[in-house]
Structure formats: C-alpha cells, structure tokens
XYZ file of C-alpha atoms in Angstrom:
697
model
C 56.814 243.561 -1.588
C 55.097 243.853 -4.951
C 54.170 247.199 -6.424
C 50.507 246.127 -6.428
C 50.500 245.647 -2.675
C 52.451 248.852 -2.083
C 49.776 250.809 -3.928
C 47.045 249.691 -1.541
C 45.716 252.778 0.220
C 44.874 252.543 3.919
C 41.172 252.649 4.671
C 39.454 253.347 7.908
C 39.599 250.263 10.049
C 35.804 250.098 10.054
C 36.098 248.816 6.484
C 37.982 245.723 7.578
C 37.590 242.691 9.713
C 40.477 240.359 10.404
C 40.761 237.590 12.933
C 42.022 234.058 13.471
C 39.259 232.537 11.401
C 40.577 234.462 8.409
C 44.199 233.464 8.864
C 43.498 229.848 9.802
C 40.955 229.374 7.028
C 38.124 228.832 9.521
C 34.609 230.149 9.329
C 34.380 233.678 10.714
C 31.498 232.952 13.115
C 31.807 236.169 15.049
C 31.584 238.327 11.950
C 28.023 237.072 11.581
C 27.029 238.347 15.068
C 25.372 241.600 14.116
C 24.485 243.621 17.221
C 21.426 244.975 15.439
C 20.145 241.548 14.411
C 21.222 238.346 16.156
C 18.481 235.742 15.556
C 20.787 232.882 16.613
C 21.142 234.540 20.075
C 24.902 234.041 20.066
C 26.885 236.059 22.614
C 30.420 236.681 21.384
C 33.678 238.115 22.720
C 34.810 240.815 20.254
C 38.451 239.775 20.771
C 37.880 236.052 20.282
C 39.789 234.566 17.367
C 42.288 237.373 16.751
C 45.744 235.770 16.294
C 47.986 236.430 19.289
C 50.632 238.123 17.176
C 48.171 240.587 15.714
C 46.441 241.176 19.050
C 49.757 242.101 20.673
C 50.657 244.370 17.755
C 47.319 246.114 18.166
C 47.895 246.568 21.880
C 51.343 248.068 21.296
C 49.998 250.709 18.908
C 46.935 251.265 21.108
C 49.160 251.928 24.141
C 51.433 254.277 22.228
C 48.593 256.264 20.692
C 46.697 256.736 23.945
C 49.655 257.636 26.142
C 49.845 254.279 27.901
C 53.368 253.246 26.862
C 54.379 252.822 30.504
C 51.594 250.220 30.758
C 52.317 248.411 27.467
C 53.513 245.178 29.085
C 50.527 245.167 31.423
C 48.114 245.974 28.587
C 49.497 243.063 26.537
C 48.699 240.703 29.388
C 45.325 242.320 29.979
C 44.325 241.984 26.306
C 45.253 238.283 26.267
C 43.160 237.720 29.402
C 40.254 239.704 27.895
C 40.398 237.501 24.807
C 39.820 234.368 26.927
C 38.756 235.420 30.459
C 38.558 231.841 31.776
C 41.861 230.626 30.354
C 44.208 232.990 32.150
C 46.102 230.143 33.850
C 47.025 228.577 30.497
C 48.700 231.636 28.962
C 52.248 230.869 27.776
C 55.218 232.942 26.709
C 56.109 236.534 27.689
C 52.461 237.315 28.435
C 52.104 234.494 30.981
C 50.700 235.780 34.249
C 52.733 235.623 37.438
C 51.448 233.966 40.606
C 50.111 237.216 42.067
C 48.108 238.054 38.937
C 46.658 234.535 38.710
C 45.669 234.679 42.372
C 43.947 238.061 41.847
C 41.850 236.665 38.978
C 41.013 233.517 40.938
C 39.860 235.530 43.942
C 37.736 237.715 41.690
C 35.530 234.687 41.070
C 35.791 232.914 44.419
C 35.477 236.085 46.543
C 33.469 238.420 44.335
C 32.629 240.802 47.194
C 36.305 241.586 47.827
C 36.487 244.862 45.927
C 38.371 248.087 46.734
C 36.868 250.252 49.460
C 36.754 253.109 46.956
C 34.265 251.181 44.839
C 32.054 250.671 47.877
C 32.415 254.361 48.730
C 31.441 255.320 45.180
C 28.314 253.173 45.139
C 27.222 254.128 48.649
C 27.817 257.819 47.963
C 25.746 257.708 44.803
C 22.983 255.696 46.401
C 22.674 258.180 49.252
C 21.164 260.407 46.613
C 18.277 257.975 46.316
C 17.428 258.658 49.951
C 16.454 262.184 48.892
C 13.745 260.768 46.653
C 12.478 258.318 49.269
C 12.534 260.866 52.073
C 10.735 263.446 49.971
C 7.988 260.956 49.077
C 7.290 260.321 52.725
C 7.674 263.989 53.651
C 4.848 264.876 51.293
C 2.935 261.825 52.529
C 2.859 263.173 56.070
C 2.436 266.783 54.945
C -0.744 265.830 53.066
C -2.557 265.697 56.404
C -2.028 269.406 57.137
C -0.618 271.620 54.356
C -3.800 271.619 52.172
C -5.860 273.158 54.979
C -3.161 275.761 55.709
C -3.050 276.847 52.068
C -6.852 276.845 51.709
C -7.060 273.869 49.349
C -8.191 271.231 51.814
C -11.777 270.885 50.601
C -13.448 268.016 48.763
C -14.097 269.929 45.545
C -12.537 268.723 42.294
C -10.395 271.884 42.262
C -8.864 271.240 45.671
C -8.435 267.480 45.215
C -6.686 267.868 41.852
C -4.524 270.722 43.145
C -3.262 268.633 46.052
C -2.524 265.837 43.579
C -0.663 268.295 41.328
C 1.534 269.509 44.198
C 2.326 265.937 45.212
C 3.207 265.037 41.635
C 5.209 268.217 40.923
C 8.629 266.600 41.581
C 7.799 263.936 39.030
C 6.487 266.413 36.498
C 9.705 268.422 36.856
C 11.744 265.225 36.548
C 9.998 263.699 33.556
C 9.617 266.893 31.528
C 12.874 268.722 32.381
C 15.303 266.996 34.741
C 15.681 263.662 32.970
C 16.299 265.272 29.590
C 19.039 267.523 30.985
C 20.991 264.417 31.958
C 22.492 263.706 28.519
C 23.959 267.181 27.824
C 25.104 267.599 31.439
C 26.849 264.208 31.348
C 28.447 265.146 28.058
C 29.954 268.354 29.430
C 30.531 267.600 33.118
C 30.857 263.823 33.320
C 29.025 261.528 35.709
C 30.482 263.050 38.888
C 29.862 266.642 37.863
C 26.276 265.887 36.888
C 25.583 264.160 40.207
C 27.082 267.139 42.066
C 24.766 269.547 40.214
C 21.732 267.402 41.004
C 22.772 267.190 44.659
C 22.822 270.982 44.910
C 19.243 271.090 43.611
C 18.177 268.440 46.105
C 19.918 270.289 48.943
C 18.307 273.692 48.422
C 14.793 272.977 47.154
C 13.432 271.099 50.230
C 14.506 274.039 52.392
C 12.800 276.418 49.976
C 9.637 274.311 50.050
C 9.529 274.460 53.851
C 9.648 278.280 53.735
C 6.880 278.839 51.171
C 3.871 280.992 52.062
C 1.259 279.866 49.530
C 0.510 276.872 47.359
C 1.901 278.546 44.233
C 5.352 278.932 45.816
C 5.166 275.410 47.195
C 4.346 274.073 43.708
C 7.344 275.874 42.165
C 9.723 274.559 44.833
C 8.481 271.033 44.201
C 8.972 271.411 40.440
C 12.579 272.544 40.988
C 13.140 269.618 43.310
C 11.953 267.413 40.456
C 14.617 268.833 38.142
C 17.301 267.724 40.586
C 15.679 264.323 41.132
C 15.436 263.706 37.377
C 19.084 264.548 36.736
C 20.177 262.405 39.671
C 17.956 259.423 38.921
C 19.142 259.358 35.287
C 22.836 259.464 36.199
C 23.461 257.703 39.524
C 22.518 254.156 38.381
C 24.636 254.568 35.226
C 27.602 255.750 37.300
C 27.307 252.786 39.648
C 26.826 250.285 36.796
C 29.804 251.535 34.805
C 32.130 251.347 37.795
C 31.077 247.877 38.990
C 32.347 244.435 37.890
C 29.777 242.258 36.115
C 29.609 239.592 38.844
C 28.141 241.985 41.438
C 26.940 244.860 39.278
C 23.273 244.189 39.979
C 23.816 244.084 43.736
C 25.852 247.287 43.790
C 23.534 249.225 41.501
C 20.434 248.077 43.379
C 21.671 249.959 46.431
C 19.822 252.814 44.686
C 16.572 251.116 45.658
C 17.927 250.105 49.067
C 18.648 253.714 49.911
C 15.365 254.862 48.392
C 13.658 252.451 50.787
C 15.866 253.735 53.597
C 14.881 257.293 52.682
C 11.215 256.307 52.822
C 11.802 254.804 56.261
C 13.651 257.916 57.494
C 10.900 260.104 56.069
C 8.307 258.060 57.956
C 10.386 258.412 61.119
C 10.650 262.171 60.630
C 6.887 262.378 60.094
C 6.325 260.615 63.396
C 8.920 262.709 65.217
C 7.414 266.064 64.224
C 3.844 264.978 63.491
C 2.448 266.496 66.709
C 4.396 269.758 66.997
C 1.568 271.890 65.636
C 0.969 273.884 62.485
C 4.609 273.859 61.375
C 4.849 270.059 61.344
C 4.359 269.806 57.573
C 7.170 272.343 57.011
C 9.552 270.234 59.056
C 8.438 267.090 57.250
C 9.081 268.640 53.828
C 12.274 270.501 54.752
C 13.998 267.547 56.413
C 14.524 265.909 52.971
C 17.634 268.104 52.492
C 19.574 266.006 55.028
C 20.739 263.122 52.764
C 21.798 265.611 50.075
C 24.545 266.976 52.350
C 26.807 263.879 52.304
C 26.086 263.437 48.597
C 27.419 266.922 47.779
C 30.595 266.293 49.787
C 31.449 262.661 49.067
C 30.894 262.704 45.296
C 34.015 264.874 45.059
C 36.143 261.948 46.296
C 34.789 259.336 43.871
C 36.652 258.389 40.659
C 35.002 259.221 37.356
C 33.452 256.445 35.258
C 36.154 254.765 33.125
C 33.600 254.165 30.366
C 32.841 257.885 30.229
C 36.564 258.583 29.854
C 36.775 256.028 27.030
C 33.785 257.643 25.348
C 35.693 260.921 25.430
C 38.928 259.331 24.143
C 40.692 259.870 27.494
C 42.130 256.374 27.837
C 44.854 257.240 30.303
C 42.302 258.764 32.664
C 40.175 255.642 32.195
C 43.150 253.488 33.185
C 43.791 255.575 36.298
C 40.138 255.245 37.270
C 40.105 251.469 36.768
C 43.276 251.085 38.824
C 41.397 252.674 41.729
C 38.253 250.584 41.180
C 39.847 247.145 40.765
C 41.893 245.038 43.172
C 44.810 244.409 40.826
C 46.303 246.163 37.774
C 45.771 243.057 35.610
C 42.016 243.428 36.148
C 42.169 247.095 35.191
C 44.130 246.348 31.994
C 41.775 243.518 31.036
C 38.660 245.633 31.570
C 40.110 248.644 29.734
C 40.898 246.718 26.577
C 37.679 244.672 26.667
C 35.566 247.819 27.014
C 37.511 249.494 24.226
C 37.041 246.549 21.847
C 33.275 246.431 22.298
C 32.878 250.222 22.133
C 34.546 250.097 18.718
C 31.893 247.632 17.554
C 29.143 249.854 18.980
C 30.546 252.865 17.138
C 30.626 250.875 13.917
C 27.037 249.678 14.338
C 25.492 252.845 15.761
C 27.788 255.649 14.660
C 28.098 259.135 16.070
C 25.083 261.378 16.502
C 23.720 264.549 18.038
C 21.471 264.607 21.094
C 18.299 264.838 19.003
C 19.497 262.077 16.685
C 20.266 259.821 19.658
C 16.770 260.466 20.988
C 15.243 259.442 17.660
C 17.562 256.415 17.456
C 16.039 255.036 20.655
C 13.182 253.958 18.382
C 14.938 253.381 15.039
C 18.153 251.398 15.648
C 17.097 247.785 16.307
C 19.562 247.016 19.112
C 18.731 250.268 20.916
C 14.996 249.977 20.288
C 14.849 246.615 22.045
C 16.568 248.118 25.084
C 14.109 251.017 24.944
C 11.172 248.608 24.984
C 12.589 246.507 27.833
C 13.376 249.553 29.987
C 9.907 250.947 29.318
C 8.335 247.684 30.472
C 10.201 247.542 33.795
C 9.710 251.242 34.484
C 6.003 251.367 33.676
C 5.662 248.194 35.726
C 6.882 250.076 38.793
C 3.950 252.441 38.473
C 1.439 249.757 37.511
C 2.274 247.711 40.619
C 0.891 250.465 42.895
C 3.922 251.212 45.062
C 3.728 254.958 44.608
C 0.084 255.194 45.616
C 1.164 253.576 48.883
C 4.263 255.758 49.243
C 2.344 258.963 48.492
C -0.970 258.246 50.116
C -0.553 255.467 52.691
C -1.398 257.879 55.504
C -4.532 258.919 53.626
C -5.445 255.289 52.870
C -5.072 254.257 56.512
C -7.086 257.267 57.634
C -9.804 256.350 55.120
C -9.746 252.886 56.685
C -10.927 254.463 59.922
C -7.914 255.291 62.117
C -6.624 258.543 63.650
C -4.013 260.838 62.066
C -1.246 259.662 64.389
C -2.112 255.977 63.955
C -2.154 256.500 60.186
C 1.387 257.920 60.414
C 2.393 254.995 62.621
C 1.008 252.481 60.119
C 2.870 254.292 57.312
C 6.062 254.087 59.382
C 5.561 250.320 59.535
C 5.248 250.242 55.745
C 8.514 252.174 55.392
C 10.299 249.787 57.769
C 9.097 246.681 55.914
C 10.009 248.222 52.554
C 13.556 248.883 53.765
C 14.184 245.558 55.520
C 12.990 243.412 52.625
C 15.091 245.315 50.089
C 18.208 243.676 51.579
C 17.649 240.171 50.142
C 17.873 241.588 46.624
C 21.589 242.277 47.169
C 22.138 238.515 46.935
C 19.238 237.470 44.705
C 19.484 240.036 41.891
C 22.733 238.544 40.545
C 21.877 234.916 41.320
C 18.184 234.534 40.480
C 18.344 237.376 37.986
C 16.313 240.494 37.240
C 13.653 238.819 35.107
C 13.072 235.896 37.490
C 12.590 238.206 40.475
C 9.917 240.186 38.657
C 8.082 237.133 37.373
C 7.931 235.801 40.931
C 6.934 238.995 42.739
C 4.284 240.490 40.424
C 1.642 237.781 40.960
C 2.236 238.020 44.710
C 1.831 241.793 44.667
C -1.446 241.342 42.781
C -3.097 239.059 45.334
C -1.801 241.027 48.346
C -3.284 244.285 47.014
C -6.543 242.497 46.214
C -6.658 241.088 49.747
C -5.957 244.512 51.277
C -8.862 245.962 49.321
C -11.258 243.167 50.277
C -10.398 243.660 53.945
C -11.970 247.126 53.787
C -15.326 245.344 53.579
C -14.894 244.371 57.234
C -16.968 246.787 59.373
C -14.905 249.725 60.628
C -16.113 249.033 64.134
C -14.112 245.802 64.124
C -10.505 245.895 65.313
C -9.613 243.598 62.416
C -10.463 246.264 59.843
C -7.343 248.453 60.012
C -5.123 245.599 61.182
C -5.788 243.368 58.188
C -5.574 246.247 55.701
C -2.165 247.133 57.157
C -1.070 243.473 57.136
C -1.709 242.968 53.437
C -0.186 246.350 52.561
C 2.918 245.203 54.430
C 2.879 241.889 52.525
C 2.693 243.897 49.317
C 5.854 245.730 50.418
C 7.532 242.392 51.253
C 7.116 241.263 47.635
C 7.819 244.661 46.092
C 11.090 245.402 47.865
C 13.284 242.584 46.457
C 11.677 242.637 42.994
C 10.135 245.631 41.268
C 11.868 247.871 43.805
C 15.535 247.392 42.833
C 15.223 245.947 39.332
C 13.943 248.867 37.150
C 16.761 251.347 37.784
C 19.431 248.627 37.851
C 18.128 247.124 34.619
C 17.668 250.401 32.743
C 21.177 251.562 33.648
C 22.772 248.533 31.982
C 20.726 247.711 28.873
C 21.721 250.600 26.582
C 25.003 250.779 24.630
C 27.531 253.359 25.820
C 26.660 255.681 22.932
C 23.021 255.916 24.061
C 23.298 255.191 27.771
C 22.536 258.704 29.016
C 19.624 259.431 26.710
C 18.326 255.884 27.171
C 18.361 256.204 30.946
C 16.706 259.612 30.598
C 13.913 257.963 28.620
C 13.519 255.190 31.185
C 13.447 257.478 34.229
C 11.171 259.980 32.482
C 8.777 257.101 31.728
C 8.760 256.045 35.369
C 8.379 259.510 36.852
C 5.868 260.799 34.296
C 3.484 257.994 35.162
C 4.231 258.536 38.838
C 3.035 262.104 38.299
C -0.111 260.886 36.533
C -0.870 258.533 39.422
C -0.270 261.242 42.004
C -2.730 263.551 40.290
C -5.409 260.956 39.608
C -5.263 258.743 42.691
C -7.133 261.168 44.994
C -10.007 261.163 42.473
C -9.851 257.366 42.122
C -9.882 257.027 45.898
C -12.809 259.425 46.217
C -14.796 257.695 43.468
C -14.024 254.008 44.066
C -12.804 253.927 47.650
C -9.900 251.862 48.931
C -11.465 248.631 47.650
C -11.909 249.842 44.077
C -8.487 251.477 43.934
C -6.648 248.401 45.217
C -8.565 246.043 42.921
C -7.687 248.259 39.946
C -3.974 248.082 40.743
C -4.161 244.332 41.337
C -5.304 244.067 37.715
C -2.445 246.322 36.607
C -0.005 243.921 38.287
C -1.296 241.061 36.161
C -0.889 243.141 32.995
C 2.677 244.074 33.975
C 3.508 240.402 34.570
C 2.494 239.533 31.000
C 4.520 242.427 29.546
C 7.643 241.379 31.466
C 7.257 237.754 30.399
C 7.092 238.706 26.724
C 9.482 241.649 26.349
C 12.152 241.675 29.071
C 15.411 239.727 28.436
C 17.625 238.631 31.332
C 20.891 240.556 31.931
C 22.437 238.946 35.020
C 26.138 237.989 35.051
C 26.856 239.601 31.685
C 29.212 242.513 31.142
C 27.725 245.736 29.835
C 29.448 245.053 26.523
C 28.072 241.491 26.195
C 24.542 242.859 26.496
C 24.916 244.180 22.945
C 24.430 240.594 21.756
C 21.536 239.905 24.143
C 19.615 242.870 22.728
C 20.579 241.990 19.175
C 18.094 239.096 19.352
C 14.951 240.195 17.462
C 11.880 240.764 19.609
C 9.886 238.275 17.545
C 12.460 235.554 18.280
C 12.401 236.356 21.996
C 8.585 236.374 22.198
C 8.353 233.130 20.238
C 10.901 231.461 22.525
C 9.006 232.458 25.670
C 5.648 231.459 24.200
C 6.657 228.133 22.672
C 9.531 227.012 24.931
C 9.380 228.658 28.353
C 5.610 228.519 28.854
C 5.226 224.788 28.046
C 8.301 223.977 30.157
C 6.912 225.907 33.115
C 3.562 224.129 32.844
C 5.216 220.705 32.753
C 7.671 221.526 35.529
C 5.421 223.284 38.056
C 1.844 222.256 37.179
C 2.381 218.662 36.061
C 5.389 218.228 38.412
C 7.524 216.666 35.700
C 10.915 216.964 37.335
C 12.710 215.797 34.204
C 11.343 218.642 32.040
C 14.223 220.420 30.306
C 14.212 224.024 29.077
C 16.151 224.606 25.880
C 18.396 227.698 26.364
C 17.915 230.731 24.155
C 21.405 232.225 24.285
C 24.536 230.448 23.099
C 27.875 231.669 24.419
C 30.726 231.318 21.956
C 33.998 229.791 23.103
C 37.407 231.280 22.224
C 38.190 228.171 20.147
C 34.725 227.861 18.621
C 35.504 227.947 14.939
C 32.291 226.448 13.666
C 31.794 223.895 10.948
C 30.865 226.100 8.019
C 33.043 226.759 4.971
C 35.798 229.324 5.503
C 34.807 232.933 4.968
C 36.789 236.132 4.816
C 35.267 239.557 5.344
C 36.256 241.795 2.453
C 34.460 245.026 3.331
C 31.403 246.370 5.045
C 28.806 248.803 3.848
C 25.560 250.319 5.006
C 22.507 248.200 4.410
C 18.944 248.162 5.626
C 18.242 246.173 8.741
C 15.854 243.504 7.684
C 13.352 243.958 10.465
C 13.108 247.710 10.654
C 14.407 249.568 7.671
C 16.943 251.325 9.890
C 20.503 251.450 8.607
C 22.958 249.084 10.166
C 26.442 247.830 9.361
C 26.604 244.645 7.277
C 29.488 242.764 5.664
C 30.227 240.873 2.471
C 31.843 237.452 2.748
C 33.834 235.419 0.239
C 33.303 231.780 1.173
C 35.373 228.813 0.116
C 32.522 227.376 -1.928
C 32.143 230.665 -3.821
C 35.875 230.749 -4.538
C 35.782 227.140 -5.706
C 32.871 227.878 -8.013
C 34.713 230.837 -9.453
C 37.912 228.846 -9.896
C 35.979 226.149 -11.747
C 34.799 228.752 -14.209
C 38.245 230.156 -15.018
C 41.632 229.754 -13.394
C 42.313 233.441 -13.932
C 39.280 234.403 -11.830
C 40.507 232.289 -8.941
C 43.951 233.845 -9.111
C 42.371 237.309 -9.083
C 40.190 236.500 -6.054
C 43.049 235.124 -3.981
C 45.280 238.010 -5.050
C 42.656 240.486 -3.859
C 42.258 238.661 -0.566
C 46.002 238.594 -0.007
C 46.189 242.324 -0.596
C 43.334 242.866 1.855
C 45.128 240.770 4.484
C 48.360 242.674 3.893
C 46.567 245.989 4.331
C 44.950 244.705 7.515
C 48.278 243.699 8.990
C 49.611 247.165 8.308
C 46.662 249.372 9.179
C 44.060 247.582 11.309
C 45.296 247.229 14.868
C 42.170 247.485 16.975
C 39.213 245.856 15.324
C 36.224 247.396 13.622
C 35.104 250.935 14.307
C 35.772 254.501 13.200
C 39.060 255.446 14.852
C 39.852 259.101 15.409
C 42.475 260.911 17.377
C 40.769 262.044 20.592
C 41.935 265.608 20.022
C 40.741 265.968 16.464
C 39.104 264.463 13.398
C 42.193 263.121 11.657
C 42.649 259.376 11.363
C 45.433 257.467 13.025
C 48.815 257.768 11.265
C 50.103 254.769 9.348
C-alpha cells in the first residue's frame, strides 16, 4: 500500500458514505434522500446498495463490538435479509437461509397475527392502563350528579359552575402541565417499563385518595395527582407498544390503547349504574373504583420485556437482541429487525444529532423532519377534542338530564353510550392497518359532524314527546359508532409512531399534552357553553369543529400504515408544501372525478415512491466525498448535507488538465480505501456505549 494511503487518518464514520452505487459506478440515489428534506417523496432502505462483502464485514465488527459474537452468523443472515426484505428466498452462499428460516419469514406475511404470546401480553398489559383513563372519565361523569351538592358547589352561579368544570378537568391539567413532560426524563432513566410502573402506582393510589376527600379542595388535589400519573402513562404506553410491534400489525396492536379506554368507559358506566342508588356515598364509590384496572397494570408490567429500541438508544445492543428474541417468532426475524433498526438510527443520529431535554423540546419546531411530525400529531390530537367526544364522556349524564330524563335514566343512557363506544372500537383492529389512519379519519369526521348536528336538532322536539330523549340518545350513539373506529384509536397510535427515536418521548409528550390540555379547556368551559347555548347550540358548535378538523387532517396528516418506524423518516422528510400541493391538486380532483362524477377509470398518481434494492437510477455516477452542516433550505435549521463528485464533473475537470483528473481519482481512491478500513456501519456518530471514545481501528 502506498505511503499516501497509509497516511490517511480515520475520520468519524459520519463523514463518509459508501455503498454499491459508489463501487459499481452507479448513481448514489439513496445519498440524495435527506430525512429533513425529501421533495421527491422517495422511501429508501438505509442498507440498500451496500456491497455484500462490505455489509458482512460491517456486521462482523458490529457483532464483536456490541458483545454479539455468539450471534455473528445469525446477524450476517439478518443483515442480508434487512437489506432486501422481500428477496430472502433468493439469498445464495453461506448466508442462504435454511428451510425453517424461510418458512418463518413466509408465515410472517401470510399469518401476520401469529406472534409470540409475550407480545400479546405486553400490549394487553400496557393497554389495561388506558382503562384507568376511561373509567375515571365515567366515574366523574356519574359523580357530577351528586358531589357538587355535597361539597356546597352545586349552584348555578358562575363560581360553582366553573369550579365543577375545574375539578372535572383537573386530571387533564395535571397531565398536560406536569405528567406529560415528566415522561422524557423518566423514560431516559427508568426505561419504558419502569416509567409505566411509576405511572401505574399514581393511578392506583389517587382514585382511592379522591374517594376519601372531605372537601372540594382535597378532591381537586387528588384529581391533579391522578393527572400526573395519566400523563406519564399516556405518553409512554403507546410508544412502548409501537416499538415492540412488527410493522404489519403495529397499528392494530397499539390501538388497543383506545380499545381499553373504551372498555374503561364502559366499565365506569357500569359501576355508575351499580352504585348510583346507594345514597350519599355513591359518588365516592364511582370515583374510587377507577383504581381497579391499575392493579393488573402494576403487576403484569414487571413480566414484559423492555423496548428493544430503547436498549439500542442506550447502546445496549445485547439486551435489545434478547428482547427481540422474546418478541419475535424466530431468531432470524430478531436479527433482521435489530440490524435494520440500528442502520436507520445511525442516519437519525447523523441528521438530528444528540441533544439535551430542552434542546429536544425546541427541536420539535426547528428540525424539519421532526417539525412535520409535530404538526401532524398536533392535528390528530386537537381533532380528538374538536370532534366533541370528551364533552359526551364527561357530561353525557348531564346532557341527557338536560334533555328531560331522570338521574337514573340519564346514567342508563350514558351506559348505552359506553357500550356502543366499546363495541365499535373493535373494527379498527382490522381497518387501521388496511384502510390506514388517514383514510379512517377522513371518512369518520364528516359522519361525526352530521350526527352531532342531528342530535342537537332533536332537542327542538317538545320534551313531552317520548321521541325527544330517544332521538337525542340515538344520534349520540351514532356519533360514538363513527368515533370509535376512527378518531378514537388513531391519535395515540399515530403520535406514538411519527417521531424519530431521538425525539419519540418528548414528541409523544407534546402530542398527549396537546390532547389533554384542550380536554381540560373543554371540561372547564362546556358547563358554561351548555348553560348559555343549551344542548342544541353546544352540539351545533362541535359539528362545525368536526368540519374544521376534517380540513386540517386532509391538508397536514400523512399516512403511516404498513411502514416501519424507521421508514417513516422518509415519509416525514417530504416538505409540507409538497404534501399540501399534492392533496390539493391531485387527491381532491381525483376524489371529485371518482365519487362525484362516478368516473371509475380515474387514476390517482401516488405521492411516495419506494426504492428497490436494485434501483440504481439513470443519472451520472456520483460518489459522496464528505458531509458538512448546511442550512435546510425550507427552514434555516441545520441539517446534514453531502458533496458529490459526479462523472460529468470529473470529465469536465479531466478535459481541462490530465493532472487534475489524476488528482481527483487519486483522492477518491484514498477515500474508498479509508472507508473499507474504517466505515463498517453506515453514516452516524459512533461511540462506545460506555464512553465518549470512538471505535478502535
């Protein structure tokens, strides 16, 4: 080897990019997929195009460095599968899969619901925590009929009405202002499981404390503390479920959060009915019974495996492998997922970098890729409050009583609402990953709008008529039918998956805080709205909000179904202006032709383009020499960019002087030699998990 090459000093691997397009002289298409700006909407596999020899060398060093040498052979196979997930049957040589491994990967597609029982246990255990939130909503719903009078705040004055609204909203104030924002540091120190355990303890003790309070001040404090637990739990549980689930059924498994929330609402309604006529202590029993679902959550979370992505974030790759082996049917799936996650996380680190908690909070609005996820999660979360579900969950008993029925019949009608909400959440298990998150919302929001409007108009029927309460209840139930498979499960599922791993906790905290803060605002203001405008005015107002939410979702919410968490980096790299323009100029005209003009042959041009492993493009060859920090063109935020030396540029230089051409190719050869020696796992800042030193060379 020449002295010139020997003198090349190793750089951090983030300064290099080497793949098959470089070696073969093909255009490096993937290098142009910037996860902060992706106007071509191309979704790329970060391992695509790496020569097999170099990929296997990378895997060998990766396994040795992270204490996975006993899994090296398996990791080599897993990396090759991750590079081309659909071509696993065509792999040749020592890495060729055996019959058992091929069958496991085939069954993963053909029988996607065949997953380890431990994965089901993990998701069900986490989702039980959602029942606390649903049960508590209905506990306060029933308690509203009696606790205000017992605490001397049951009058019609502004003071009493606003105070009752404040107590009802206290869990959401505690969540949005304190609980949600504790999620990031707690996850950092205790992991997903530890954080969920802490939140479960809060949710176990505070309902009991609320049932024992002696004045409204104590009751308010107990509700605020309950909110802290709810905020921590709601910001962590969907992330935990999403990170443990395979992409093909991730939406269905994560949406069990909403299923169990609906089940909690139904159980809370049942408890309200069961104790609604026991006398003055009925409200205490209704509030205190919400501790019940927290008991299995506290116990069962101890038996669930930790999130493998959290382990990878902490540099604990061996623990991540052990977790994946428990969460996947076959070791080849675990090895594939481990290396695929690792490869994309390296790209995220390169694009986003490391940051403190405060910096990550600011970056929700400054880094383009993260900002788009922040906007989309805000839209779906604020939509849940704009649709009007929480005014029904909090005040359905009050609404039905205002419609002219007795206290017990109001509780009975609310129980019917809880039952409908729970039963119609089930279809989303199958539709959320087939129809998609965006499609479900675009279908259900218009239907929620007209059903609320109809429920309000039915209050114009004289109260002496038997149709009055019956029709109001009917259209409220229809509202629940449309809400349960759409805006019910989608917001928490969607928000848990759209942020990159580096910002997933703080991003989910933002999303949940948005949802619960506005839930608190609605809880405080709805009694005044109801008193001022009546049921008709209130329902008409929220019907209008549904229309506004529909427009926001149409313009600003990308689809995420059937994509891995890592692939979503490329979905949210598409600039917002490109996405809005596509929906306005492509989707809207297509929809009008297809459904209004009944033109069956109308074709919708797709937005996203999925790169193939052998997609080398038709552009001149380009080789990435180095990357540097540049300004993202659409925001001014810093983002990683790269310099390319294309064939045409080289040719132009060679035409000028032969010496220049020799110098260019000599430099490129030295870069390639350095890459072969030092860059074994793609772009990204690579540190030893136990310290700040770089990897040895």
